[in-house]
Coordinates of N, CA and C in Angstrom, one line a residue:
X485 N 89.1 131.1 177.7 CA 89.1 130.2 177.2 C 87.8 129.8 178.0
X486 N 86.4 130.1 177.4 CA 85.5 128.6 178.1 C 85.6 127.2 178.6
X487 N 85.3 127.4 178.9 CA 86.0 125.3 179.4 C 85.1 124.9 179.0
X488 N 83.6 124.9 177.8 CA 82.8 124.6 176.4 C 84.1 124.4 176.1
X489 N 85.1 125.6 175.2 CA 85.7 125.1 174.4 C 87.0 124.9 174.0
X490 N 87.5 123.8 175.2 CA 88.2 124.0 175.4 C 88.5 122.2 174.1
X491 N 87.8 121.4 173.9 CA 87.2 120.4 173.8 C 87.8 120.7 172.0
X492 N 87.1 121.4 171.2 CA 87.5 121.6 169.7 C 88.2 122.6 169.9
X493 N 89.1 123.2 170.8 CA 90.5 124.3 170.7 C 91.7 123.0 170.5
X494 N 91.2 121.9 171.1 CA 92.7 121.0 170.9 C 92.7 120.3 169.8
X495 N 91.0 120.1 169.1 CA 90.8 119.3 168.4 C 91.3 120.3 166.6
X496 N 91.7 121.4 166.7 CA 91.7 122.0 166.1 C 93.7 121.7 165.8
X497 N 93.9 122.3 166.6 CA 95.3 121.9 167.0 C 95.8 120.6 166.2
X498 N 94.9 119.4 167.0 CA 95.4 117.8 166.0 C 94.8 118.0 164.4
X499 N 93.4 119.0 164.6 CA 94.2 119.0 162.9 C 94.7 119.4 161.6
X500 N 94.7 120.4 162.9 CA 96.6 121.0 162.0 C 98.0 121.1 161.9
X501 N 98.8 119.5 163.3 CA 98.6 119.0 163.1 C 98.9 117.6 162.4
X502 N 97.6 117.0 162.4 CA 98.0 115.9 161.2 C 97.9 115.5 160.1
X503 N 99.4 115.1 159.5 CA 100.1 114.5 158.3 C 100.3 113.7 157.4
X504 N 98.3 112.3 158.7 CA 98.9 111.5 158.2 C 97.8 110.9 156.3
X505 N 97.4 112.3 155.8 CA 97.0 112.7 154.5 C 98.1 113.4 153.3
X506 N 99.2 113.4 153.9 CA 100.0 114.6 153.3 C 100.6 114.1 151.8
X507 N 100.3 112.3 152.1 CA 101.1 111.3 151.3 C 99.8 111.8 150.0
X508 N 99.1 111.8 150.5 CA 98.0 110.8 149.6 C 97.4 112.6 148.4
X509 N 97.6 113.2 149.6 CA 97.3 115.0 148.8 C 98.9 114.9 147.4
X510 N 99.7 115.1 148.0 CA 101.1 114.7 146.6 C 101.1 114.3 146.1
X511 N 100.3 112.5 146.0 CA 100.8 112.0 145.1 C 99.3 112.3 144.0
X512 N 98.1 112.8 144.9 CA 96.9 113.2 143.7 C 97.7 114.6 143.0
X513 N 97.9 115.5 143.2 CA 99.0 116.5 142.8 C 100.1 116.5 141.6
X514 N 100.8 114.6 141.6 CA 101.6 113.8 140.8 C 101.1 113.4 139.9
X515 N 100.0 112.9 140.3 CA 99.6 112.2 139.1 C 99.2 112.8 137.5
X516 N 98.3 113.1 137.9 CA 98.6 114.0 136.0 C 99.8 114.0 135.6
X517 N 100.7 114.4 136.6 CA 102.1 114.8 135.4 C 102.5 113.4 135.4
X518 N 102.4 112.2 136.0 CA 102.7 110.6 135.2 C 102.3 110.6 134.8
X519 N 100.8 110.8 134.2 CA 100.1 110.1 133.5 C 100.4 110.6 132.3
X520 N 100.7 112.0 132.0 CA 101.4 112.7 131.2 C 102.7 111.9 130.3
X521 N 103.4 111.8 130.8 CA 105.2 111.5 130.8 C 104.6 109.8 130.5
X522 N 103.9 109.1 131.7 CA 104.0 107.7 131.4 C 103.1 107.4 129.6
X523 N 102.6 108.3 129.3 CA 102.0 107.9 128.3 C 102.8 108.6 126.4
X524 N 103.1 109.6 127.0 CA 104.7 110.3 126.6 C 105.8 109.4 125.8
X525 N 105.8 108.5 126.8 CA 106.8 107.4 127.1 C 106.5 106.4 125.9
X526 N 105.2 105.8 126.4 CA 104.5 104.6 125.0 C 104.6 105.0 123.8
X527 N 103.7 106.5 123.5 CA 103.8 107.2 122.4 C 105.6 107.3 122.0
X528 N 106.2 107.2 121.6 CA 107.6 107.5 121.5 C 108.4 106.5 121.4
X529 N 107.7 105.4 122.6 CA 108.5 104.4 121.9 C 107.7 103.3 121.1
X530 N 105.9 103.6 120.4 CA 105.7 103.0 119.6 C 105.4 103.8 118.0
X531 N 106.2 104.8 118.0 CA 106.9 105.9 117.0 C 107.3 105.2 116.3
X532 N 108.9 105.5 117.7 CA 109.4 104.7 116.8 C 110.2 103.2 116.8
X533 N 109.2 102.9 117.3 CA 109.1 100.8 116.8 C 108.0 101.0 114.8
X534 N 107.2 101.7 115.1 CA 106.6 101.6 113.4 C 107.2 102.4 112.4
X535 N 108.5 103.5 113.2 CA 109.5 103.8 112.0 C 110.6 103.0 111.5
X536 N 110.5 101.9 112.5 CA 111.4 100.3 112.1 C 111.1 100.0 111.5
X537 N 109.5 99.4 111.5 CA 109.1 98.5 110.8 C 108.7 99.0 109.7
X538 N 108.4 99.8 108.8 CA 107.6 100.9 107.5 C 108.9 100.6 106.7
X539 N 110.3 100.9 107.6 CA 111.6 100.4 107.0 C 112.0 98.6 106.7
X540 N 111.6 98.5 107.7 CA 112.3 96.9 107.2 C 111.1 96.3 105.9
X541 N 110.0 96.8 106.1 CA 109.4 96.6 105.3 C 109.5 97.1 103.6
X542 N 109.6 98.1 103.9 CA 110.5 98.6 102.5 C 111.8 98.0 101.8
X543 N 113.0 97.6 102.7 CA 113.7 96.5 102.4 C 113.1 95.2 102.0
X544 N 112.3 95.0 102.7 CA 111.4 93.2 102.7 C 111.1 93.6 101.0
X545 N 110.5 94.6 100.4 CA 109.3 94.8 99.3 C 110.6 94.5 98.6
X546 N 111.3 94.9 98.3 CA 112.4 95.4 97.1 C 113.5 94.3 97.3
X547 N 113.3 93.4 98.2 CA 114.8 92.0 98.4 C 113.5 91.5 97.8
X548 N 113.0 90.9 98.2 CA 111.8 89.5 97.7 C 111.4 89.8 96.0
X549 N 111.0 90.6 95.6 CA 111.0 91.7 94.3 C 112.3 91.4 93.2
X550 N 113.6 91.5 93.7 CA 114.8 91.5 93.0 C 115.6 90.0 93.2
X551 N 114.4 89.0 94.0 CA 114.8 87.4 94.5 C 114.3 86.8 92.8
X552 N 113.6 87.3 92.3 CA 112.8 86.4 90.5 C 113.1 86.9 90.0
X553 N 114.1 85.2 90.2 CA 114.5 85.0 89.3 C 114.4 84.9 87.4
X554 N 114.2 84.1 87.1 CA 113.7 83.7 85.3 C 113.2 85.3 84.8
X555 N 111.6 85.7 85.2 CA 111.0 86.4 85.2 C 110.6 86.9 86.7
X556 N 109.5 88.0 86.1 CA 108.5 88.5 87.5 C 106.8 88.4 86.9
X557 N 106.1 87.8 88.0 CA 104.6 87.7 87.4 C 103.9 88.6 87.9
X558 N 102.0 88.5 87.7 CA 101.8 89.8 88.6 C 101.2 88.5 89.7
X559 N 101.8 87.5 89.6 CA 101.3 87.1 91.5 C 103.0 86.5 92.2
X560 N 103.7 86.6 91.5 CA 104.8 86.8 92.6 C 105.2 88.2 92.8
X561 N 104.8 89.3 92.6 CA 103.4 90.8 92.9 C 102.6 91.1 94.0
X562 N 101.6 90.2 93.7 CA 100.8 89.9 94.5 C 101.3 88.5 96.0
X563 N 102.6 87.5 95.7 CA 102.8 87.4 97.5 C 103.4 87.9 98.2
X564 N 104.4 88.8 97.0 CA 105.4 90.1 97.8 C 104.9 90.7 98.5
X565 N 104.1 91.2 97.9 CA 102.5 92.1 98.7 C 101.8 91.8 100.2
X566 N 101.5 90.4 100.1 CA 100.9 88.9 100.9 C 101.6 89.1 102.0
X567 N 103.7 88.8 102.1 CA 104.6 89.4 102.6 C 104.8 90.3 103.4
X568 N 104.8 91.6 102.8 CA 104.4 92.7 103.1 C 103.8 92.9 104.0
X569 N 102.4 92.4 103.9 CA 101.2 92.8 105.0 C 101.4 91.6 106.3
X570 N 101.5 90.7 106.2 CA 101.4 89.9 107.2 C 102.8 91.4 108.3
X571 N 104.3 91.6 107.5 CA 104.9 92.2 108.6 C 104.6 93.3 108.9
X572 N 104.1 93.4 108.2 CA 102.9 95.5 109.0 C 102.2 94.7 109.7
X573 N 101.1 93.6 110.2 CA 100.4 93.4 110.7 C 100.1 93.9 112.8
X574 N 101.4 93.7 113.2 CA 102.0 94.9 114.0 C 101.6 96.3 114.2
X575 N 101.8 96.9 113.4 CA 101.1 98.3 113.4 C 99.7 98.7 112.7
X576 N 99.0 99.6 113.3 CA 97.7 99.3 113.4 C 96.7 99.5 111.7
X577 N 96.0 99.6 112.2 CA 95.6 100.2 111.0 C 96.4 100.1 109.6
X578 N 97.6 98.9 109.6 CA 98.1 99.1 107.8 C 98.4 99.4 107.1
X579 N 97.3 98.6 106.5 CA 96.6 97.8 105.3 C 95.6 99.9 105.0
X580 N 94.9 100.2 105.6 CA 94.4 100.7 105.4 C 94.6 102.2 105.3
X581 N 96.0 102.4 106.2 CA 96.7 103.9 106.2 C 98.5 104.0 105.5
X582 N 98.8 103.0 104.4 CA 100.3 102.3 103.4 C 99.2 102.4 102.2
X583 N 100.4 103.0 101.9 CA 100.7 102.6 100.1 C 102.0 102.7 100.1
X584 N 102.3 101.2 99.2 CA 103.4 100.9 99.3 C 103.3 100.9 97.3
X585 N 104.9 101.8 97.1 CA 105.4 101.9 95.4 C 106.7 100.8 94.7
X586 N 106.2 99.9 94.1 CA 106.7 98.8 93.8 C 106.9 99.1 91.9
X587 N 108.6 99.8 92.3 CA 108.6 100.6 90.7 C 110.1 99.5 90.0
X588 N 110.4 99.4 89.0 CA 111.2 98.5 88.0 C 112.0 99.8 87.9
X589 N 113.7 99.8 87.2 CA 114.3 101.1 87.1 C 115.0 100.6 86.2
X590 N 114.9 101.1 85.4 CA 116.6 100.4 84.0 C 116.6 102.1 82.9
X591 N 117.9 101.3 82.8 CA 118.1 102.2 81.3 C 116.9 102.8 80.8
X592 N 117.0 103.7 80.2 CA 115.6 104.0 79.1 C 116.6 103.6 77.5
X593 N 117.5 103.4 77.3 CA 118.6 102.8 76.4 C 118.2 103.8 75.0
X594 N 118.0 105.3 75.4 CA 118.6 107.0 74.7 C 119.9 106.6 74.7
X595 N 120.3 107.9 73.8 CA 121.8 107.9 73.5 C 120.8 110.2 74.2
X596 N 122.8 110.5 73.4 CA 122.6 111.9 74.1 C 121.7 112.6 75.0
X597 N 121.1 113.7 74.9 CA 120.4 114.6 76.1 C 119.2 114.5 76.0
X598 N 119.1 112.7 75.5 CA 118.1 111.7 76.2 C 118.4 110.5 77.2
X599 N 119.0 110.3 77.0 CA 119.4 109.2 78.3 C 120.0 109.6 79.4
X600 N 118.9 108.4 80.3 CA 118.7 108.4 81.5 C 118.5 107.5 81.9
X601 N 117.2 106.9 83.4 CA 116.8 105.5 83.2 C 115.0 105.9 83.1
X602 N 114.4 104.4 83.2 CA 113.2 104.9 83.2 C 112.5 103.8 83.9
X603 N 111.0 104.4 84.8 CA 110.2 103.4 85.4 C 109.0 101.9 84.4
X604 N 109.9 101.2 84.1 CA 109.5 100.4 83.3 C 107.7 99.7 83.7
X605 N 107.7 99.6 84.5 CA 106.4 99.4 85.6 C 106.2 99.2 87.3
X606 N 104.9 100.0 87.5 CA 104.7 100.0 89.3 C 103.6 99.4 89.6
X607 N 103.8 98.6 90.3 CA 103.0 97.6 91.4 C 102.6 99.0 92.4
X608 N 101.6 98.5 92.7 CA 101.4 100.1 94.3 C 99.9 98.5 95.6
X609 N 100.3 98.3 96.8 CA 99.4 98.5 97.0 C 98.9 99.1 99.1
X610 N 97.4 98.9 99.0 CA 97.6 99.3 99.7 C 96.3 100.9 100.1
X611 N 95.1 101.0 101.2 CA 94.3 101.5 101.1 C 94.5 103.2 101.3
X612 N 96.2 103.7 101.7 CA 96.1 104.7 102.1 C 96.7 105.7 100.2
X613 N 96.1 107.5 100.9 CA 96.2 108.1 99.8 C 96.8 108.7 99.3
X614 N 98.4 108.4 99.0 CA 99.4 109.0 98.7 C 99.7 108.7 97.5
X615 N 100.6 109.7 96.0 CA 101.2 109.3 95.7 C 102.1 109.6 95.6
X616 N 103.0 108.5 94.6 CA 104.6 108.5 94.3 C 105.5 109.6 94.0
X617 N 106.8 109.8 95.6 CA 107.4 111.2 95.8 C 107.9 110.8 94.4
X618 N 109.0 109.9 93.5 CA 109.3 109.8 92.8 C 109.4 109.7 91.3
X619 N 108.0 109.0 91.1 CA 107.4 109.1 89.7 C 106.2 107.5 89.4
X620 N 106.1 108.0 88.3 CA 105.1 106.7 87.6 C 105.8 106.1 86.9
X621 N 104.6 104.6 86.5 CA 105.6 103.8 85.4 C 105.4 104.1 83.9
X622 N 106.2 105.0 83.3 CA 106.4 105.7 82.3 C 107.7 106.2 82.1
X623 N 107.4 107.0 83.7 CA 108.3 108.1 83.7 C 110.1 108.6 83.0
X624 N 110.4 109.4 82.1 CA 112.0 109.2 81.9 C 111.5 108.6 80.5
X625 N 110.9 107.5 80.5 CA 111.2 106.5 79.0 C 111.4 107.2 78.0
X626 N 111.8 108.3 77.4 CA 112.2 108.8 76.2 C 112.3 110.4 76.6
X627 N 112.6 110.9 77.9 CA 113.5 111.7 77.8 C 114.1 111.7 79.0
X628 N 114.9 113.0 79.5 CA 117.0 112.1 80.8 C 115.6 113.3 82.2
X629 N 114.1 112.6 82.2 CA 113.6 113.8 83.4 C 113.8 112.4 84.7
X630 N 114.6 111.2 84.5 CA 115.5 110.4 85.5 C 116.8 110.2 85.0
X631 N 117.4 110.9 85.3 CA 119.3 110.7 83.8 C 120.1 110.7 85.9
X632 N 119.5 111.0 86.7 CA 119.8 110.5 87.9 C 119.7 108.9 88.4
X633 N 118.6 108.8 88.8 CA 117.1 108.4 89.4 C 116.7 107.7 90.0
X634 N 116.5 107.3 90.9 CA 114.9 107.6 91.7 C 115.9 107.7 93.5
X635 N 115.5 108.5 93.4 CA 115.4 108.5 95.4 C 115.5 109.8 96.1
X636 N 116.1 110.1 97.7 CA 116.6 111.1 98.3 C 117.0 111.4 97.2
X637 N 117.4 113.3 97.1 CA 118.9 114.6 97.1 C 119.8 113.4 96.9
X638 N 120.3 113.8 96.4 CA 121.9 113.1 97.1 C 122.3 111.8 97.2
X639 N 121.5 111.1 97.4 CA 121.3 108.8 97.3 C 120.4 108.5 96.2
X640 N 120.5 109.1 95.4 CA 119.5 108.5 94.0 C 120.2 107.0 93.3
X641 N 119.3 106.2 93.6 CA 120.1 105.0 92.6 C 119.6 104.8 91.6
X642 N 120.2 104.1 90.3 CA 120.0 104.6 89.0 C 121.3 102.3 88.5
X643 N 119.7 102.1 87.6 CA 120.1 100.8 87.4 C 121.8 100.9 85.9
X644 N 121.7 99.8 85.9 CA 122.9 99.0 85.6 C 122.6 99.1 84.2
X645 N 123.7 98.8 83.2 CA 123.3 98.8 81.2 C 122.7 96.5 81.3
X646 N 121.9 96.9 81.1 CA 120.9 95.3 81.2 C 121.0 94.6 82.4
X647 N 120.4 94.7 82.8 CA 119.7 95.2 84.9 C 118.6 95.7 84.7
X648 N 118.6 95.7 85.9 CA 117.3 96.2 86.5 C 117.2 96.6 88.5
X649 N 116.3 97.8 88.7 CA 117.1 97.8 90.5 C 115.0 98.4 90.3
X650 N 115.6 97.2 91.9 CA 113.5 97.5 92.8 C 113.8 98.4 93.1
X651 N 112.9 99.0 93.2 CA 112.8 100.2 94.3 C 111.2 100.8 95.2
X652 N 111.6 100.6 96.1 CA 109.7 101.1 96.8 C 110.3 102.1 97.4
X653 N 109.6 102.9 97.9 CA 108.5 103.4 98.2 C 107.3 103.2 99.6
X654 N 107.5 103.1 101.1 CA 106.7 102.6 101.3 C 106.1 104.1 102.3
X655 N 104.9 104.4 102.5 CA 104.5 106.3 103.1 C 103.0 105.6 104.2
X656 N 103.0 105.3 105.1 CA 102.3 105.3 106.5 C 102.1 106.3 106.5
X657 N 100.7 106.8 107.2 CA 100.0 107.7 108.2 C 99.9 106.8 108.9
X658 N 100.6 107.2 110.0 CA 100.8 106.2 111.5 C 99.2 107.1 112.9
X659 N 99.3 105.6 113.7 CA 97.7 105.6 114.0 C 98.7 105.8 115.8
X660 N 98.4 106.7 116.4 CA 99.1 106.1 117.3 C 98.0 105.8 118.0
X661 N 98.9 105.4 119.7 CA 98.7 104.6 120.4 C 97.9 105.3 121.0
X662 N 98.3 106.0 121.8 CA 97.0 107.2 122.5 C 96.5 108.1 122.4
X663 N 97.2 109.5 121.6 CA 96.2 110.1 120.8 C 97.2 110.6 119.9
X664 N 97.2 111.5 119.0 CA 97.4 112.3 117.7 C 98.2 113.5 118.5
X665 N 97.2 113.8 120.3 CA 97.3 115.3 120.3 C 99.3 115.2 120.8
X666 N 100.0 113.8 120.6 CA 101.2 114.5 121.3 C 102.1 115.0 120.5
X667 N 101.8 114.2 119.5 CA 103.3 114.7 118.2 C 102.3 115.3 116.6
X668 N 100.8 114.8 117.2 CA 99.9 115.7 116.1 C 100.1 114.8 114.6
X669 N 99.5 114.4 113.4 CA 99.7 113.9 112.6 C 100.7 113.8 112.0
X670 N 100.9 112.1 111.7 CA 102.8 112.6 111.0 C 102.6 111.5 109.5
X671 N 103.3 111.5 108.9 CA 103.1 109.9 107.3 C 105.1 109.6 107.4
X672 N 105.2 107.9 108.0 CA 106.7 108.3 107.5 C 106.2 107.7 106.3
X673 N 107.4 107.2 105.7 CA 108.1 107.1 104.3 C 109.6 107.2 104.9
X674 N 109.9 105.3 103.8 CA 110.7 104.8 103.4 C 110.8 104.4 102.8
X675 N 112.3 104.2 101.8 CA 112.9 104.0 100.6 C 113.7 103.3 100.6
X676 N 113.3 101.8 99.5 CA 114.8 101.6 99.0 C 114.9 100.6 98.4
X677 N 116.1 99.9 97.7 CA 116.1 99.5 96.7 C 117.6 98.5 96.3
X678 N 116.5 97.6 95.8 CA 118.3 95.6 95.4 C 118.2 95.8 93.8
X679 N 119.3 95.2 93.6 CA 119.5 95.5 92.5 C 119.0 93.4 91.4
X680 N 119.1 93.2 90.7 CA 118.0 92.0 89.8 C 119.7 91.0 90.5
X681 N 118.8 90.7 90.7 CA 119.7 89.3 91.2 C 120.3 88.7 89.4
X682 N 119.7 87.8 88.7 CA 120.2 86.9 87.8 C 118.9 87.2 86.5
X683 N 117.8 87.9 87.2 CA 116.9 88.2 86.2 C 117.3 88.8 85.3
X684 N 117.0 88.6 83.8 CA 117.5 89.0 82.4 C 116.0 89.9 82.1
X685 N 115.1 89.0 81.9 CA 113.7 89.5 81.2 C 113.1 90.3 82.4
X686 N 112.9 91.8 82.1 CA 112.2 92.4 83.5 C 111.2 92.8 83.4
X687 N 110.8 92.3 81.6 CA 108.8 92.7 81.4 C 107.5 92.3 82.4
X688 N 107.4 92.6 82.8 CA 105.8 92.5 83.5 C 105.0 90.7 82.8
X689 N 104.7 90.1 83.5 CA 103.9 88.6 83.0 C 102.8 88.9 83.6
X690 N 102.4 87.9 83.2 CA 101.0 87.4 83.6 C 99.8 86.0 83.9
X691 N 101.3 85.0 84.0 CA 101.0 83.5 82.6 C 99.5 83.8 83.3
X692 N 99.1 83.9 84.7 CA 98.5 83.2 85.4 C 96.8 83.8 84.6
X693 N 97.0 84.7 83.8 CA 95.8 85.4 83.2 C 94.6 85.8 84.6
X694 N 95.7 86.7 84.9 CA 94.8 87.4 86.6 C 93.8 88.4 86.0
X695 N 92.8 88.8 86.0 CA 91.6 89.7 86.1 C 92.6 90.6 86.7
X696 N 92.2 92.2 85.7 CA 92.5 93.6 86.6 C 92.2 93.6 88.1
X697 N 91.2 93.4 88.5 CA 90.9 92.8 90.1 C 91.8 92.4 91.0
X698 N 92.4 91.3 90.8 CA 93.2 91.2 90.8 C 95.2 91.7 90.6
X699 N 95.1 91.9 89.9 CA 97.0 93.0 89.3 C 97.0 94.4 90.4
X700 N 97.7 93.7 90.4 CA 98.0 96.1 91.9 C 98.8 96.9 91.3
X701 N 97.8 96.8 90.1 CA 97.7 98.2 89.8 C 97.3 99.4 90.2
X702 N 98.9 100.5 90.0 CA 99.2 101.8 91.0 C 97.1 102.7 90.3
X703 N 96.8 103.3 91.1 CA 95.7 104.7 90.6 C 96.4 105.4 89.4
X704 N 95.5 106.0 88.8 CA 95.7 107.0 87.2 C 96.2 108.1 88.1

């Protein structure tokens, strides 16, 4: 080797043996994996929180509706739904992506093969484009289509004679924290039901003569 090439050869050997940037290179390789795992973990936690909150809101609405003692009024319904909106404030775009169905379930007073349950009235809240899985106002009035009550198969709820059940269904289109590409589009649905406490008059009142624009009617 020519003397003029010695410094270059020594520099090449030092470069070959140099490990000072090894940790940085390893970190650069592992960073995408760490980011994916971190984002996935955050999304899982957010989804679990959304499930818990929607379940709690279903119970909250059913419980509050069942506590109205003397009678129930359109103004009461608005207050109940305001409470639901506040409870869902931590969920992203909750009102725009949610539909809450509050139904009054009672015996239909029919006899024989037509005996069953019926939905006396139903009120809705939220901007989500959902329809109820279990029925609408008037269903079961004169037939046995709701003979087993409302609810998922195997856990249907029925009302006893002379009383009513407040049945609630909540549907929420999950809004991801990071991206829909992790879990895809997901709809969270929960139901809840509470028997009314002391109320004997189950008909919906409108003592304040609220206009239609202030009544939480369900879409036809």
